Amino acid sequence: MANVLIVDDDVDGCKPLVRLLQYVGHRPVFVPDGREALDKLDQLLPDMVLLDVMMPGLDGITVLQRI
């Protein structure tokens, strides 16, 4: 299935999403901030990125522009 990178500062809010994606056979990787997401992109080469727009530090819009 797919590698899915989830980027969100709400760790607890994303746990159900991570479990659901695992249940249906995907390989989710969760990171809590934009900077770590950019680091993970090189290692993971995700098929999909689920990106929160409003995060402290590097926001989702900036991450998207850098991708």
GROMACS .gro file of N, CA and C in nm:
model
  201
    1MET      N    1   0.084  -0.118   0.000
    1MET     CA    2   0.000   0.000   0.000
    1MET      C    3   0.088   0.125   0.000
    2ALA      N    4   0.035   0.235   0.049
    2ALA     CA    5   0.101   0.365   0.035
    2ALA      C    6   0.174   0.409   0.162
    3ASN      N    7   0.286   0.480   0.142
    3ASN     CA    8   0.351   0.552   0.251
    3ASN      C    9   0.280   0.686   0.265
    4VAL      N   10   0.232   0.717   0.384
    4VAL     CA   11   0.157   0.840   0.408
    4VAL      C   12   0.227   0.919   0.517
    5LEU      N   13   0.268   1.041   0.486
    5LEU     CA   14   0.330   1.129   0.584
    5LEU      C   15   0.222   1.221   0.639
    6ILE      N   16   0.202   1.215   0.770
    6ILE     CA   17   0.103   1.298   0.838
    6ILE      C   18   0.178   1.404   0.917
    7VAL      N   19   0.147   1.530   0.890
    7VAL     CA   20   0.216   1.641   0.955
    7VAL      C   21   0.111   1.724   1.030
    8ASP      N   22   0.118   1.721   1.162
    8ASP     CA   23   0.020   1.793   1.243
    8ASP      C   24   0.075   1.812   1.383
    9ASP      N   25   0.050   1.928   1.442
    9ASP     CA   26   0.098   1.953   1.578
    9ASP      C   27   0.005   1.895   1.683
   10ASP      N   28  -0.111   1.843   1.644
   10ASP     CA   29  -0.206   1.782   1.736
   10ASP      C   30  -0.183   1.630   1.740
   11VAL      N   31  -0.091   1.589   1.825
   11VAL     CA   32  -0.051   1.448   1.831
   11VAL      C   33  -0.169   1.358   1.865
   12ASP      N   34  -0.242   1.392   1.969
   12ASP     CA   35  -0.354   1.308   2.012
   12ASP      C   36  -0.465   1.303   1.908
   13GLY      N   37  -0.488   1.413   1.839
   13GLY     CA   38  -0.592   1.418   1.737
   13GLY      C   39  -0.563   1.332   1.617
   14CYS      N   40  -0.437   1.302   1.592
   14CYS     CA   41  -0.398   1.223   1.475
   14CYS      C   42  -0.389   1.073   1.502
   15LYS      N   43  -0.393   1.034   1.628
   15LYS     CA   44  -0.380   0.891   1.660
   15LYS      C   45  -0.488   0.806   1.592
   16PRO      N   46  -0.615   0.848   1.592
   16PRO     CA   47  -0.716   0.767   1.522
   16PRO      C   48  -0.688   0.756   1.371
   17LEU      N   49  -0.641   0.862   1.311
   17LEU     CA   50  -0.609   0.860   1.169
   17LEU      C   51  -0.495   0.763   1.140
   18VAL      N   52  -0.393   0.766   1.223
   18VAL     CA   53  -0.280   0.674   1.206
   18VAL      C   54  -0.328   0.530   1.218
   19ARG      N   55  -0.410   0.502   1.318
   19ARG     CA   56  -0.461   0.365   1.337
   19ARG      C   57  -0.548   0.321   1.219
   20LEU      N   58  -0.631   0.411   1.168
   20LEU     CA   59  -0.717   0.379   1.055
   20LEU      C   60  -0.634   0.347   0.931
   21LEU      N   61  -0.535   0.430   0.904
   21LEU     CA   62  -0.450   0.406   0.787
   21LEU      C   63  -0.375   0.273   0.799
   22GLN      N   64  -0.329   0.242   0.920
   22GLN     CA   65  -0.262   0.113   0.942
   22GLN      C   66  -0.359  -0.003   0.921
   23TYR      N   67  -0.479   0.014   0.970
   23TYR     CA   68  -0.581  -0.091   0.960
   23TYR      C   69  -0.611  -0.126   0.815
   24VAL      N   70  -0.614  -0.026   0.727
   24VAL     CA   71  -0.646  -0.053   0.586
   24VAL      C   72  -0.521  -0.086   0.504
   25GLY      N   73  -0.406  -0.098   0.571
   25GLY     CA   74  -0.287  -0.148   0.505
   25GLY      C   75  -0.183  -0.046   0.462
   26HIS      N   76  -0.205   0.081   0.493
   26HIS     CA   77  -0.107   0.182   0.457
   26HIS      C   78   0.003   0.191   0.563
   27ARG      N   79   0.109   0.264   0.532
   27ARG     CA   80   0.221   0.282   0.624
   27ARG      C   81   0.230   0.429   0.662
   28PRO      N   82   0.153   0.471   0.764
   28PRO     CA   83   0.157   0.612   0.804
   28PRO      C   84   0.281   0.643   0.889
   29VAL      N   85   0.334   0.762   0.867
   29VAL     CA   86   0.443   0.814   0.950
   29VAL      C   87   0.397   0.951   0.998
   30PHE      N   88   0.394   0.970   1.129
   30PHE     CA   89   0.347   1.095   1.187
   30PHE      C   90   0.466   1.179   1.231
   31VAL      N   91   0.462   1.307   1.198
   31VAL     CA   92   0.559   1.403   1.250
   31VAL      C   93   0.483   1.526   1.300
   32PRO      N   94   0.529   1.586   1.411
   32PRO     CA   95   0.453   1.694   1.474
   32PRO      C   96   0.485   1.835   1.426
   33ASP      N   97   0.578   1.852   1.332
   33ASP     CA   98   0.607   1.989   1.288
   33ASP      C   99   0.662   1.990   1.145
   34GLY      N  100   0.658   2.109   1.087
   34GLY     CA  101   0.697   2.126   0.948
   34GLY      C  102   0.843   2.097   0.920
   35ARG      N  103   0.930   2.135   1.009
   35ARG     CA  104   1.072   2.113   0.988
   35ARG      C  105   1.105   1.963   0.983
   36GLU      N  106   1.046   1.890   1.074
   36GLU     CA  107   1.068   1.745   1.075
   36GLU      C  108   1.007   1.680   0.951
   37ALA      N  109   0.897   1.735   0.903
   37ALA     CA  110   0.834   1.683   0.780
   37ALA      C  111   0.929   1.695   0.662
   38LEU      N  112   0.994   1.809   0.649
   38LEU     CA  113   1.088   1.829   0.539
   38LEU      C  114   1.205   1.732   0.548
   39ASP      N  115   1.250   1.704   0.670
   39ASP     CA  116   1.357   1.606   0.689
   39ASP      C  117   1.311   1.465   0.648
   40LYS      N  118   1.189   1.429   0.685
   40LYS     CA  119   1.135   1.296   0.657
   40LYS      C  120   1.109   1.275   0.509
   41LEU      N  121   1.079   1.381   0.437
   41LEU     CA  122   1.047   1.366   0.294
   41LEU      C  123   1.159   1.298   0.218
   42ASP      N  124   1.282   1.332   0.247
   42ASP     CA  125   1.396   1.272   0.178
   42ASP      C  126   1.411   1.124   0.209
   43GLN      N  127   1.381   1.086   0.333
   43GLN     CA  128   1.397   0.948   0.376
   43GLN      C  129   1.281   0.860   0.332
   44LEU      N  130   1.160   0.913   0.342
   44LEU     CA  131   1.039   0.833   0.326
   44LEU      C  132   0.989   0.826   0.181
   45LEU      N  133   1.004   0.932   0.106
   45LEU     CA  134   0.945   0.942  -0.028
   45LEU      C  135   0.797   0.900  -0.024
   46PRO      N  136   0.713   0.977   0.047
   46PRO     CA  137   0.574   0.936   0.066
   46PRO      C  138   0.492   0.941  -0.063
   47ASP      N  139   0.390   0.858  -0.067
   47ASP     CA  140   0.294   0.860  -0.177
   47ASP      C  141   0.192   0.972  -0.157
   48MET      N  142   0.171   1.010  -0.030
   48MET     CA  143   0.076   1.115   0.003
   48MET      C  144   0.123   1.187   0.128
   49VAL      N  145   0.096   1.318   0.134
   49VAL     CA  146   0.126   1.397   0.252
   49VAL      C  147  -0.004   1.460   0.300
   50LEU      N  148  -0.040   1.433   0.426
   50LEU     CA  149  -0.154   1.499   0.490
   50LEU      C  150  -0.096   1.607   0.578
   51LEU      N  151  -0.123   1.732   0.544
   51LEU     CA  152  -0.050   1.844   0.601
   51LEU      C  153  -0.143   1.944   0.667
   52ASP      N  154  -0.122   1.966   0.797
   52ASP     CA  155  -0.196   2.069   0.870
   52ASP      C  156  -0.145   2.206   0.825
   53VAL      N  157  -0.236   2.298   0.805
   53VAL     CA  158  -0.195   2.431   0.758
   53VAL      C  159  -0.147   2.518   0.874
   54MET      N  160  -0.218   2.515   0.985
   54MET     CA  161  -0.184   2.604   1.098
   54MET      C  162  -0.105   2.528   1.203
   55MET      N  163   0.027   2.549   1.199
   55MET     CA  164   0.117   2.489   1.297
   55MET      C  165   0.215   2.596   1.344
   56PRO      N  166   0.263   2.586   1.467
   56PRO     CA  167   0.365   2.680   1.512
   56PRO      C  168   0.497   2.653   1.438
   57GLY      N  169   0.579   2.754   1.430
   57GLY     CA  170   0.706   2.738   1.360
   57GLY      C  171   0.684   2.740   1.210
   58LEU      N  172   0.724   2.635   1.144
   58LEU     CA  173   0.707   2.622   1.000
   58LEU      C  174   0.565   2.575   0.970
   59ASP      N  175   0.481   2.664   0.918
   59ASP     CA  176   0.341   2.628   0.895
   59ASP      C  177   0.326   2.542   0.769
   60GLY      N  178   0.207   2.488   0.753
   60GLY     CA  179   0.182   2.396   0.642
   60GLY      C  180   0.196   2.459   0.505
   61ILE      N  181   0.161   2.586   0.491
   61ILE     CA  182   0.173   2.653   0.362
   61ILE      C  183   0.321   2.662   0.322
   62THR      N  184   0.406   2.696   0.416
   62THR     CA  185   0.549   2.705   0.389
   62THR      C  186   0.606   2.568   0.354
   63VAL      N  187   0.564   2.465   0.426
   63VAL     CA  188   0.608   2.329   0.396
   63VAL      C  189   0.566   2.291   0.255
   64LEU      N  190   0.442   2.320   0.219
   64LEU     CA  191   0.393   2.289   0.086
   64LEU      C  192   0.473   2.360  -0.022
   65GLN      N  193   0.506   2.486   0.001
   65GLN     CA  194   0.586   2.561  -0.097
   65GLN      C  195   0.725   2.498  -0.113
   66ARG      N  196   0.782   2.448  -0.005
   66ARG     CA  197   0.916   2.388  -0.012
   66ARG      C  198   0.913   2.249  -0.076
   67ILE      N  199   0.799   2.182  -0.064
   67ILE     CA  200   0.788   2.052  -0.130
   67ILE      C  201   0.789   2.073  -0.280
   0.00000   0.00000   0.00000
